[in-house]
């Protein structure tokens, strides 16, 4: 758009006068960003219909009203990174690969006061680098930025990236942030970073004195910190004091006081960063000289992730090899092995360090414990979250063969049946895992064949009422009865000695019944096809027919209504199409003879008449 075109546009639309400078910038060859169409290049202006012609990514030659673009489009200066990506591609590629901080410096220079929000920065850089590569690139770059003195990095995504007029060292920035915050959590987090910085630059340790005083006060007095956060803060406080050669005996609370309540230790350790959890075990040993061993075993029992390995290493370092092995076996027998510990066992079954500890457990009984734990996890979780133990059973091709190495055919069949009934696997995964059983024990194939016979029927035809009733029963099982049973099992287990525990045995028996019913309903509901029985004709018997039969032996007429799989009501002469009589009647016509054997009695009948159930109900 030349000056004449701009003036003509303003004459026709006086309200655009305030945007004259922006209109004048809409020149062919300039690049732009539109709110809807994204990045593009202005290639021409058509004065005949006063339209800009812009090549957007994926939409070339797009015609747009300049007056409309004033509020929806930004014309980019030549130094903008997106423009330079087009005009100086090699230079931008070099900065992306090797000069990541320089790329951000160049970006910030384009903003007023050399400051931009995290959202703005990420939006532009994502376009420059490409959305696929950006996440990985940005994660690595932020680590470099944290150490660059030229750029102030915001602690939160809502903050601003600022290009400083004067470079500031990382420790100066951290101390500045520390002094600016009133949050005890932020003080602990910044103190930890300063402590790490001192390891790299010992000469700055004298700057920690003021920090130590504030941190000690925060750990002692703040109500913002959880117990785990207080312990983390107290460790940082003491480590900082040791560097400064300050006596820690007067600090409150002491580390021992923070771990004094044994019933809070499990929750406390889960709050700690993974790198500090092993340190907590040494503190517990020091603080609980009489019962630290039992506490450590209990923590192992409920551990997860890296802390499981920390607990095992701690117990091994303290010469509890034999007892650790005995405990693992006992927990398996009592079905008390939690998913995370089972995961640790199977992952380390062939390791040099732990193989001897767990190798004797790699037997069919452990696979049963694994199935139990997976099913339990699936029942406890309402979401479809991943179950790591189920994943490794699927991904580790040698795990099932290892666990079945000492099994007999009967045990293998029982375990395969447990797999089919397990709620923690999708159907395709079950079939894949079952194939590994079959490779070792071909007789297990019959389980798949028997299941295949049931699925060969083209679904289950059911009425809407019976379907809703089955759904209600299933939901009651999953949402109420099975969780209540799981709770009852857990409570009964706490009573000790499972061999003599009648409450536990009864709860386990109930569990088998409930799980079997749940799994049967799952299969049936997946196959169910709701019908109003209007598809049946009056020419041949089908599902939804009302049939009158003449019993030639008794010389009497009998009328039956043939409905869905779950609709049987013998008192009202309603039968399911899956009953022996129902099956024998399907496809028969008036005048056909029917022979059906019921309870060893051969019945001979003749179809006298038939009608449609829906016609009789609607009249």
Coordinates of C-alpha atoms in Angstrom, one line a residue:
X1 CA 0.0 0.0 0.0
X2 CA 1.5 3.3 -1.1
X3 CA 0.7 6.7 0.6
X4 CA -2.0 7.4 -1.9
X5 CA -3.8 4.1 -1.2
X6 CA -3.6 4.7 2.6
X7 CA -5.0 8.2 2.3
X8 CA -7.9 6.9 0.1
X9 CA -8.7 4.3 2.6
X10 CA -8.7 6.8 5.5
X11 CA -10.9 9.1 3.5
X12 CA -13.5 6.4 3.1
X13 CA -13.1 5.3 6.7
X14 CA -12.0 8.2 8.9
X15 CA -11.8 6.0 12.0
X16 CA -8.7 4.5 10.5
X17 CA -6.8 7.8 10.8
X18 CA -5.3 6.8 14.1
X19 CA -3.9 3.6 12.5
X20 CA -2.2 5.5 9.6
X21 CA 1.3 4.4 10.6
X22 CA 0.3 0.7 10.8
X23 CA -1.5 0.9 7.4
X24 CA 1.7 2.4 5.9
X25 CA 3.7 -0.5 7.2
X26 CA 1.5 -3.0 5.2
X27 CA 3.9 -2.9 2.3
X28 CA 4.5 -5.8 -0.1
X29 CA 7.5 -7.8 1.1
X30 CA 6.8 -7.2 4.8
X31 CA 6.1 -10.1 7.1
X32 CA 3.2 -10.3 9.5
X33 CA 1.4 -12.4 12.1
X34 CA -2.4 -12.6 12.0
X35 CA -4.5 -13.7 15.0
X36 CA -6.3 -16.4 13.0
X37 CA -4.0 -17.2 10.1
X38 CA -0.6 -17.0 11.8
X39 CA 2.7 -16.1 10.1
X40 CA 2.6 -14.7 6.6
X41 CA 4.1 -12.4 4.0
X42 CA 2.3 -9.5 2.3
X43 CA 2.9 -10.1 -1.4
X44 CA 0.7 -7.4 -3.1
X45 CA -2.1 -4.8 -2.8
X46 CA -5.1 -4.8 -5.2
X47 CA -6.4 -1.2 -5.4
X48 CA -9.4 -2.2 -7.4
X49 CA -11.1 -3.9 -4.4
X50 CA -8.8 -2.4 -1.8
X51 CA -7.5 -5.8 -0.6
X52 CA -4.1 -6.9 0.7
X53 CA -2.9 -10.2 -0.8
X54 CA -1.0 -12.3 1.8
X55 CA 0.7 -15.6 1.6
X56 CA 0.0 -17.4 4.9
X57 CA 1.4 -20.8 5.8
X58 CA -0.9 -23.3 4.1
X59 CA -3.1 -20.5 2.6
X60 CA -1.4 -18.6 -0.2
X61 CA -2.9 -15.6 -2.0
X62 CA -5.4 -14.8 0.8
X63 CA -7.2 -11.5 0.3
X64 CA -7.9 -9.3 3.3
X65 CA -9.3 -5.9 4.0
X66 CA -6.5 -3.6 5.4
X67 CA -9.0 -1.9 7.7
X68 CA -9.9 -5.2 9.2
X69 CA -6.2 -6.1 9.6
X70 CA -5.5 -3.1 11.7
X71 CA -7.0 -4.8 14.8
X72 CA -6.1 -8.4 13.9
X73 CA -2.6 -8.4 12.3
X74 CA 0.8 -7.3 13.4
X75 CA 3.4 -6.2 10.8
X76 CA 6.8 -7.5 11.9
X77 CA 10.0 -5.5 11.8
X78 CA 13.0 -6.8 9.7
X79 CA 14.9 -7.8 12.9
X80 CA 12.0 -10.0 14.3
X81 CA 13.2 -13.6 14.7
X82 CA 10.4 -15.0 12.5
X83 CA 11.4 -12.6 9.7
X84 CA 15.0 -13.4 10.1
X85 CA 14.2 -17.1 9.9
X86 CA 13.0 -16.4 6.4
X87 CA 15.7 -13.8 5.4
X88 CA 18.7 -15.2 7.4
X89 CA 17.9 -18.9 7.8
X90 CA 21.5 -20.1 8.4
X91 CA 22.1 -17.5 11.1
X92 CA 19.0 -18.5 12.9
X93 CA 19.8 -22.2 12.6
X94 CA 23.2 -21.6 14.1
X95 CA 21.7 -19.8 17.1
X96 CA 19.1 -22.6 17.6
X97 CA 21.9 -25.2 17.6
X98 CA 24.8 -23.5 19.4
X99 CA 23.8 -20.0 20.7
X100 CA 20.5 -20.6 22.5
X101 CA 20.9 -17.7 24.9
X102 CA 21.7 -15.3 22.1
X103 CA 18.5 -16.3 20.4
X104 CA 16.5 -15.2 23.5
X105 CA 18.6 -12.0 23.8
X106 CA 17.7 -11.1 20.2
X107 CA 14.1 -11.8 20.9
X108 CA 13.9 -9.7 24.1
X109 CA 15.6 -6.8 22.3
X110 CA 12.4 -6.4 20.2
X111 CA 10.2 -5.8 23.2
X112 CA 9.6 -2.5 25.1
X113 CA 11.9 -2.4 28.1
X114 CA 13.5 -5.5 26.8
X115 CA 11.0 -7.6 28.8
X116 CA 8.5 -10.2 27.7
X117 CA 6.2 -12.6 29.4
X118 CA 7.0 -16.3 29.5
X119 CA 3.9 -17.0 27.3
X120 CA 5.1 -14.5 24.7
X121 CA 8.6 -15.9 24.7
X122 CA 7.5 -19.5 24.3
X123 CA 4.9 -18.6 21.6
X124 CA 7.5 -16.9 19.4
X125 CA 10.3 -19.4 20.0
X126 CA 7.9 -22.3 19.3
X127 CA 7.2 -20.8 15.8
X128 CA 10.9 -20.2 15.2
X129 CA 12.1 -23.7 16.2
X130 CA 9.0 -25.7 15.3
X131 CA 6.4 -27.2 17.7
X132 CA 7.8 -30.7 17.5
X133 CA 11.4 -29.9 18.5
X134 CA 10.6 -26.9 20.7
X135 CA 9.7 -28.7 24.0
X136 CA 13.0 -30.6 24.2
X137 CA 15.0 -27.6 23.0
X138 CA 13.3 -25.3 25.5
X139 CA 13.8 -27.7 28.5
X140 CA 17.6 -27.8 27.8
X141 CA 17.8 -24.1 27.1
X142 CA 16.2 -23.0 30.4
X143 CA 19.0 -24.8 32.3
X144 CA 21.5 -22.7 30.4
X145 CA 19.5 -19.5 30.9
X146 CA 19.5 -20.0 34.7
X147 CA 23.2 -19.5 34.7
X148 CA 23.4 -16.6 32.3
X149 CA 23.9 -13.3 34.1
X150 CA 22.3 -11.2 31.3
X151 CA 18.8 -12.6 31.5
X152 CA 16.4 -12.6 34.5
X153 CA 14.4 -15.8 34.4
X154 CA 11.0 -15.7 36.0
X155 CA 10.3 -18.3 38.9
X156 CA 6.8 -18.9 37.5
X157 CA 5.2 -19.0 34.0
X158 CA 3.2 -15.9 34.8
X159 CA 6.5 -13.9 35.2
X160 CA 8.7 -11.9 32.8
X161 CA 11.9 -12.7 31.0
X162 CA 14.1 -9.5 31.3
X163 CA 17.2 -8.6 29.4
X164 CA 19.3 -6.8 32.0
X165 CA 21.2 -3.6 31.3
X166 CA 24.0 -4.9 33.6
X167 CA 24.8 -8.6 33.9
X168 CA 24.0 -10.1 37.3
X169 CA 25.6 -13.3 38.6
X170 CA 23.4 -16.3 39.5
X171 CA 24.1 -16.0 43.2
X172 CA 23.3 -12.2 43.2
X173 CA 20.0 -13.0 41.4
X174 CA 19.2 -15.8 43.9
X175 CA 19.9 -13.5 46.9
X176 CA 17.8 -10.8 45.3
X177 CA 14.9 -13.2 44.9
X178 CA 15.4 -14.5 48.4
X179 CA 15.2 -11.0 49.9
X180 CA 12.1 -10.2 47.8
X181 CA 10.0 -13.2 48.7
X182 CA 7.8 -13.6 51.8
X183 CA 7.1 -17.3 51.0
X184 CA 8.8 -19.8 53.3
X185 CA 8.6 -22.4 50.5
X186 CA 10.4 -20.1 48.1
X187 CA 13.0 -19.3 50.8
X188 CA 13.7 -23.1 51.1
X189 CA 13.9 -23.6 47.4
X190 CA 16.2 -20.6 46.8
X191 CA 18.4 -21.6 49.7
X192 CA 18.9 -25.0 48.1
X193 CA 20.0 -23.4 44.9
X194 CA 22.4 -21.2 46.8
X195 CA 23.8 -24.2 48.6
X196 CA 24.5 -25.9 45.2
X197 CA 26.1 -22.7 44.0
X198 CA 28.5 -22.7 46.9
X199 CA 29.7 -26.1 45.8
X200 CA 30.7 -24.6 42.5
X201 CA 32.0 -21.2 43.9
X202 CA 33.2 -21.7 47.5
X203 CA 34.4 -18.1 47.5
X204 CA 30.7 -16.8 47.9
X205 CA 30.1 -18.7 51.1
X206 CA 30.3 -15.6 53.2
X207 CA 27.1 -14.3 51.5
X208 CA 25.2 -17.2 53.1
X209 CA 25.2 -15.8 56.6
X210 CA 22.1 -13.6 56.2
X211 CA 20.4 -16.4 54.2
X212 CA 21.0 -18.9 57.0
X213 CA 19.4 -16.7 59.6
X214 CA 16.2 -16.2 57.5
X215 CA 16.0 -19.8 56.6
X216 CA 16.3 -21.0 60.2
X217 CA 13.5 -18.6 61.1
X218 CA 11.3 -19.9 58.3
X219 CA 11.8 -23.5 59.3
X220 CA 11.1 -22.8 62.9
X221 CA 8.1 -20.4 62.7
X222 CA 6.4 -20.9 59.3
X223 CA 2.9 -22.5 59.1
X224 CA 3.2 -22.7 55.3
X225 CA 5.6 -25.6 55.4
X226 CA 4.5 -29.2 55.6
X227 CA 6.4 -31.6 57.7
X228 CA 8.4 -32.9 54.7
X229 CA 9.2 -29.4 53.6
X230 CA 10.3 -28.5 57.1
X231 CA 12.7 -31.5 57.1
X232 CA 14.1 -30.5 53.7
X233 CA 14.6 -26.9 55.0
X234 CA 16.2 -28.2 58.2
X235 CA 18.7 -30.2 56.2
X236 CA 19.6 -27.3 54.0
X237 CA 19.8 -25.1 57.1
X238 CA 22.3 -27.5 58.8
X239 CA 24.3 -28.0 55.7
X240 CA 24.6 -24.3 55.2
X241 CA 25.6 -23.9 58.9
X242 CA 28.3 -26.5 58.5
X243 CA 29.8 -24.6 55.6
X244 CA 29.8 -21.4 57.6
X245 CA 31.1 -23.4 60.7
X246 CA 28.1 -22.3 62.7
X247 CA 26.9 -24.5 65.7
X248 CA 23.6 -26.2 64.8
X249 CA 22.7 -27.3 68.3
X250 CA 20.6 -24.2 69.0
X251 CA 18.5 -24.6 65.9
X252 CA 14.8 -25.6 66.3
X253 CA 13.3 -27.9 65.4
X254 CA 16.1 -30.5 65.4
X255 CA 16.1 -33.2 62.7
X256 CA 15.3 -35.8 65.3
X257 CA 12.2 -33.9 66.4
X258 CA 11.0 -33.7 62.8
X259 CA 11.0 -37.6 62.5
X260 CA 9.9 -38.3 66.1
X261 CA 6.4 -39.5 65.2
X262 CA 6.7 -42.9 63.6
X263 CA 3.1 -43.0 62.3
X264 CA 3.9 -39.9 60.2
X265 CA 7.1 -41.2 58.6
X266 CA 5.6 -42.8 55.5
X267 CA 3.7 -39.6 54.5
X268 CA 6.7 -37.5 55.4
X269 CA 9.1 -39.4 53.1
X270 CA 6.6 -39.3 50.2
X271 CA 6.8 -35.5 50.4
X272 CA 10.6 -35.4 50.2
X273 CA 12.4 -35.1 46.9
X274 CA 13.7 -38.5 45.7
X275 CA 17.3 -37.4 46.3
X276 CA 16.6 -36.9 50.0
X277 CA 14.6 -40.0 50.8
X278 CA 17.7 -42.2 51.3
X279 CA 19.1 -39.6 53.7
X280 CA 15.8 -39.9 55.7
X281 CA 16.6 -43.6 56.4
X282 CA 20.0 -42.7 58.0
X283 CA 18.2 -40.0 60.1
X284 CA 15.6 -42.5 61.3
X285 CA 18.3 -45.0 62.4
X286 CA 19.9 -42.2 64.4
X287 CA 16.7 -40.9 65.9
X288 CA 15.0 -44.3 66.7
X289 CA 17.8 -46.5 68.0
X290 CA 15.4 -49.1 69.5
X291 CA 13.0 -49.7 66.5
X292 CA 14.6 -48.3 63.4
X293 CA 14.9 -51.7 61.8
X294 CA 11.2 -52.4 62.0
X295 CA 10.4 -48.9 60.8
X296 CA 12.7 -49.5 57.8
X297 CA 11.0 -52.7 56.8
X298 CA 7.5 -51.1 57.1
X299 CA 8.7 -48.2 54.9
X300 CA 9.9 -50.7 52.3
X301 CA 6.6 -52.4 52.4
X302 CA 4.8 -49.2 51.3
X303 CA 7.6 -47.7 49.3
X304 CA 7.5 -46.8 45.6
X305 CA 9.8 -45.7 42.8
X306 CA 13.5 -45.1 43.7
X307 CA 12.8 -45.2 47.4
X308 CA 12.2 -49.0 47.2
X309 CA 15.8 -49.4 46.0
X310 CA 16.9 -47.0 48.8
X311 CA 15.2 -49.1 51.4
X312 CA 16.7 -52.4 50.1
X313 CA 20.2 -50.9 49.9
X314 CA 19.8 -49.5 53.4
X315 CA 18.8 -52.9 54.8
X316 CA 21.5 -54.7 52.9
X317 CA 24.1 -52.2 54.1
X318 CA 23.0 -52.9 57.7
X319 CA 23.5 -56.7 57.2
X320 CA 19.8 -57.7 57.1
X321 CA 20.2 -59.8 53.9
X322 CA 18.6 -63.0 55.4
X323 CA 15.8 -61.2 57.1
X324 CA 15.0 -59.1 54.0
X325 CA 14.6 -62.3 52.0
X326 CA 12.4 -63.9 54.6
X327 CA 10.2 -60.8 54.8
X328 CA 9.7 -60.6 51.1
X329 CA 8.6 -64.3 51.1
X330 CA 6.3 -63.7 54.0
X331 CA 4.6 -60.7 52.4
X332 CA 4.1 -62.7 49.3
X333 CA 2.4 -65.6 51.2
X334 CA 0.2 -63.1 53.0
X335 CA -0.6 -61.3 49.7
X336 CA 0.9 -58.2 51.2
X337 CA 3.4 -57.4 48.4
X338 CA 2.5 -54.0 47.0
X339 CA 2.7 -53.2 43.3
X340 CA 5.9 -51.1 43.6
X341 CA 7.8 -53.8 45.5
X342 CA 6.7 -56.5 43.1
X343 CA 7.8 -54.3 40.2
X344 CA 11.2 -53.9 41.9
X345 CA 11.5 -57.7 42.3
X346 CA 10.8 -58.6 38.7
X347 CA 13.0 -55.8 37.4
X348 CA 15.9 -56.9 39.5
X349 CA 15.5 -60.7 39.1
X350 CA 18.6 -60.9 36.9
X351 CA 20.7 -58.1 38.3
X352 CA 24.1 -58.8 39.7
X353 CA 23.5 -56.9 43.0
X354 CA 20.0 -58.1 43.8
X355 CA 19.6 -61.4 41.8
X356 CA 20.5 -63.7 44.7
X357 CA 18.0 -61.9 47.0
X358 CA 15.0 -62.3 44.7
X359 CA 15.8 -65.3 42.4
X360 CA 14.1 -67.9 44.7
X361 CA 10.8 -65.8 44.5
X362 CA 10.6 -66.0 40.7
X363 CA 8.0 -68.8 40.7
X364 CA 4.3 -69.3 39.9
X365 CA 3.3 -68.0 43.3
X366 CA 4.8 -64.6 42.5
X367 CA 2.8 -64.4 39.2
X368 CA -0.3 -65.0 41.2
X369 CA 0.7 -62.1 43.6
X370 CA 1.4 -59.9 40.5
X371 CA -2.1 -60.6 39.1
X372 CA -3.7 -59.9 42.5
X373 CA -1.8 -56.6 42.8
X374 CA -2.7 -55.5 39.3
X375 CA -6.4 -56.4 39.8
X376 CA -6.4 -54.5 43.1
X377 CA -4.8 -51.4 41.5
X378 CA -7.4 -51.5 38.8
X379 CA -10.2 -51.7 41.3
X380 CA -8.9 -48.9 43.4
X381 CA -8.5 -46.5 40.5
X382 CA -11.6 -45.0 38.8
X383 CA -9.4 -43.6 36.0
X384 CA -7.7 -45.5 33.2
X385 CA -4.2 -44.6 34.5
X386 CA -1.3 -46.9 33.6
X387 CA -0.4 -49.7 36.0
X388 CA 3.4 -50.1 35.7
X389 CA 3.4 -53.7 36.9
X390 CA 0.9 -54.6 34.1
X391 CA 3.1 -52.7 31.6
X392 CA 6.3 -54.6 32.5
X393 CA 4.4 -58.0 32.4
X394 CA 3.5 -57.1 28.8
X395 CA 6.8 -55.5 27.7
X396 CA 9.2 -58.0 29.3
X397 CA 8.9 -61.0 27.0
X398 CA 10.9 -63.3 29.3
X399 CA 9.0 -62.5 32.5
X400 CA 6.1 -64.9 32.2
X401 CA 8.3 -67.8 31.0
X402 CA 10.6 -67.2 34.0
X403 CA 7.7 -67.2 36.4
X404 CA 6.2 -70.4 34.9
X405 CA 9.5 -72.3 34.7
X406 CA 8.6 -74.5 37.7
X407 CA 4.8 -74.6 37.1
X408 CA 2.8 -77.7 36.2
X409 CA 0.0 -77.6 33.7
X410 CA -2.8 -77.3 36.3
X411 CA -1.1 -74.3 38.0
X412 CA -0.5 -72.7 34.6
X413 CA -4.2 -73.1 33.7
X414 CA -5.3 -71.6 37.0
X415 CA -3.0 -68.6 36.4
X416 CA -4.1 -68.2 32.8
X417 CA -7.7 -68.2 34.0
X418 CA -6.8 -65.5 36.6
X419 CA -5.3 -63.5 33.8
X420 CA -8.6 -63.7 31.8
X421 CA -10.6 -62.5 34.8
X422 CA -8.2 -59.6 35.6
X423 CA -9.5 -56.1 35.3
X424 CA -6.1 -54.5 34.9
X425 CA -5.5 -55.6 31.3
X426 CA -7.2 -54.7 28.0
X427 CA -8.6 -57.7 26.1
X428 CA -5.9 -57.6 23.4
X429 CA -3.2 -57.6 26.0
X430 CA -4.8 -60.6 27.7
X431 CA -4.7 -62.5 24.5
X432 CA -1.0 -61.5 23.9
X433 CA 0.0 -62.6 27.4
X434 CA -2.0 -65.8 27.1
X435 CA 0.0 -66.7 24.0
X436 CA 3.1 -66.9 26.2
X437 CA 1.3 -69.3 28.4
X438 CA 0.3 -71.5 25.5
X439 CA 3.8 -71.6 24.1
X440 CA 4.9 -73.4 27.3
X441 CA 1.6 -75.2 28.1
X442 CA -0.3 -75.8 24.9
X443 CA -3.3 -77.1 27.0
X444 CA -4.1 -73.5 28.0
X445 CA -5.3 -73.0 24.4
X446 CA -8.7 -74.5 25.4
X447 CA -9.4 -71.4 27.5
X448 CA -9.3 -69.3 24.4
X449 CA -11.3 -71.8 22.4
X450 CA -14.1 -71.9 25.0
X451 CA -14.1 -68.1 25.1
X452 CA -14.2 -68.0 21.3
X453 CA -17.3 -70.3 21.3
X454 CA -19.2 -67.7 23.3
X455 CA -18.0 -64.8 21.2
X456 CA -18.9 -66.6 17.9
X457 CA -22.6 -65.7 18.5
X458 CA -23.4 -62.4 16.9
X459 CA -23.9 -60.6 20.2
X460 CA -26.5 -61.1 22.8
X461 CA -29.9 -59.7 21.8
X462 CA -31.5 -58.2 24.9
X463 CA -34.4 -55.8 25.8
X464 CA -33.7 -52.3 26.9
X465 CA -35.1 -53.0 30.4
X466 CA -32.9 -56.1 30.9
X467 CA -29.9 -54.3 29.6
X468 CA -30.4 -51.4 32.0
X469 CA -30.8 -53.9 34.9
X470 CA -27.5 -55.6 34.0
X471 CA -25.7 -52.2 33.8
X472 CA -27.1 -51.2 37.2
X473 CA -25.9 -54.5 38.7
X474 CA -22.4 -54.1 37.1
X475 CA -22.1 -50.5 38.4
X476 CA -23.2 -51.6 41.9
X477 CA -20.5 -54.3 41.8
X478 CA -17.7 -52.0 40.6
X479 CA -18.6 -48.9 42.6
X480 CA -19.9 -50.4 45.9
X481 CA -19.7 -54.2 46.5
X482 CA -16.1 -54.9 45.2
X483 CA -14.5 -51.8 46.9
X484 CA -16.4 -52.8 50.2
X485 CA -15.0 -56.3 49.8
X486 CA -11.5 -55.0 49.2
X487 CA -11.8 -53.0 52.3
X488 CA -13.0 -56.0 54.2
X489 CA -10.1 -58.1 53.0
X490 CA -7.6 -55.4 54.1
X491 CA -9.2 -55.1 57.5
X492 CA -9.3 -58.9 58.0
X493 CA -5.6 -59.1 56.9
X494 CA -4.7 -56.7 59.8
X495 CA -6.0 -59.3 62.3
X496 CA -2.9 -61.4 61.5
X497 CA -2.2 -65.2 60.9
X498 CA -4.2 -65.6 57.6
X499 CA -4.2 -69.4 58.0
X500 CA -6.5 -69.2 61.0
X501 CA -8.3 -66.0 60.0
X502 CA -11.9 -67.0 59.2
X503 CA -12.9 -63.4 58.4
X504 CA -10.1 -63.2 55.8
X505 CA -11.1 -66.5 54.2
X506 CA -14.8 -65.6 54.0
X507 CA -13.9 -62.2 52.5
X508 CA -11.6 -63.8 49.9
X509 CA -14.4 -66.3 49.0
X510 CA -16.8 -63.4 48.5
X511 CA -14.2 -61.7 46.3
X512 CA -14.0 -64.7 44.0
X513 CA -17.8 -64.6 43.6
X514 CA -17.9 -60.8 43.0
X515 CA -15.0 -60.8 40.6
X516 CA -16.4 -63.7 38.6
X517 CA -19.8 -62.0 38.4
X518 CA -18.2 -58.7 37.4
X519 CA -16.2 -60.3 34.6
X520 CA -19.1 -62.3 33.3
X521 CA -21.2 -59.1 33.2
X522 CA -18.3 -57.2 31.4
X523 CA -18.2 -59.9 28.7
X524 CA -22.0 -60.0 28.3
X525 CA -22.5 -56.3 28.3
X526 CA -19.8 -55.9 25.6
X527 CA -21.7 -58.4 23.4
X528 CA -25.2 -57.1 24.3
X529 CA -27.3 -55.6 21.5
X530 CA -30.4 -53.8 22.7
X531 CA -33.5 -54.5 20.7
X532 CA -37.2 -53.5 20.7
X533 CA -37.9 -56.7 18.8
X534 CA -39.5 -54.8 15.9
X535 CA -37.2 -56.4 13.3
X536 CA -39.0 -59.8 13.5
X537 CA -41.5 -60.7 10.8
X538 CA -44.7 -62.6 11.1
X539 CA -43.5 -65.1 8.5
X540 CA -40.9 -67.0 10.5
X541 CA -40.2 -67.3 14.2
X542 CA -37.5 -65.0 15.5
X543 CA -36.6 -63.1 18.6
X544 CA -39.7 -61.1 19.4
X545 CA -42.3 -63.7 18.1
X546 CA -45.3 -64.9 20.0
X547 CA -45.8 -68.5 19.1
X548 CA -48.7 -70.9 19.6
X549 CA -47.7 -74.6 19.5
X550 CA -49.9 -77.6 19.5
X551 CA -48.6 -80.4 21.6
X552 CA -49.6 -83.5 19.6
X553 CA -49.1 -85.9 22.6
X554 CA -51.1 -84.0 25.2
X555 CA -53.4 -82.5 22.5
X556 CA -53.2 -79.0 24.0
X557 CA -52.1 -75.5 22.7
X558 CA -49.2 -73.7 24.3
X559 CA -48.3 -70.1 23.7
X560 CA -44.8 -68.8 24.2
X561 CA -43.2 -65.3 23.8
X562 CA -39.6 -65.5 22.6
X563 CA -37.6 -62.5 23.8
X564 CA -34.0 -61.5 24.7
X565 CA -31.2 -63.4 26.4
X566 CA -32.0 -61.9 29.8
X567 CA -35.8 -61.7 29.5
X568 CA -37.0 -65.2 30.6
X569 CA -40.1 -65.2 32.8
X570 CA -41.5 -68.8 32.8
X571 CA -44.5 -67.9 35.0
X572 CA -45.7 -65.7 32.1
X573 CA -44.6 -68.1 29.3
X574 CA -41.8 -65.8 28.3
X575 CA -38.6 -67.6 27.2
X576 CA -35.2 -66.6 26.1
X577 CA -34.1 -67.4 22.6
X578 CA -31.1 -69.1 24.1
X579 CA -33.1 -71.8 25.9
X580 CA -33.4 -75.2 24.3
X581 CA -37.0 -74.6 23.3
X582 CA -36.2 -71.1 22.0
X583 CA -33.3 -72.3 19.9
X584 CA -35.4 -75.1 18.4
X585 CA -38.2 -72.7 17.4
X586 CA -36.0 -70.0 15.7
X587 CA -36.7 -69.8 11.9
X588 CA -39.6 -72.2 12.0
X589 CA -42.8 -71.3 10.2
X590 CA -46.5 -72.1 10.7
X591 CA -47.1 -75.8 10.0
X592 CA -43.5 -76.8 10.9
X593 CA -42.9 -79.6 13.4
X594 CA -40.7 -79.0 16.4
X595 CA -38.8 -81.6 18.3
X596 CA -37.1 -80.6 21.6
X597 CA -35.7 -82.6 24.4
X598 CA -36.2 -81.0 27.9
X599 CA -35.0 -82.9 31.0
X600 CA -34.7 -86.2 29.0
X601 CA -38.3 -85.9 27.7
X602 CA -38.8 -85.7 24.0
X603 CA -41.5 -83.2 23.0
X604 CA -43.2 -83.2 19.6
X605 CA -45.1 -80.0 18.7
X606 CA -46.3 -78.2 15.7
X607 CA -46.3 -74.5 15.0
X608 CA -50.0 -73.5 14.9
X609 CA -49.7 -69.7 14.6
X610 CA -47.3 -66.8 15.3
X611 CA -47.5 -63.0 15.8
X612 CA -45.2 -60.2 16.6
X613 CA -44.6 -59.2 20.2
X614 CA -44.5 -55.5 19.4
X615 CA -47.8 -55.6 17.6
X616 CA -49.5 -57.2 20.6
X617 CA -47.9 -54.8 23.1
X618 CA -48.9 -51.8 21.1
X619 CA -52.6 -52.7 20.7

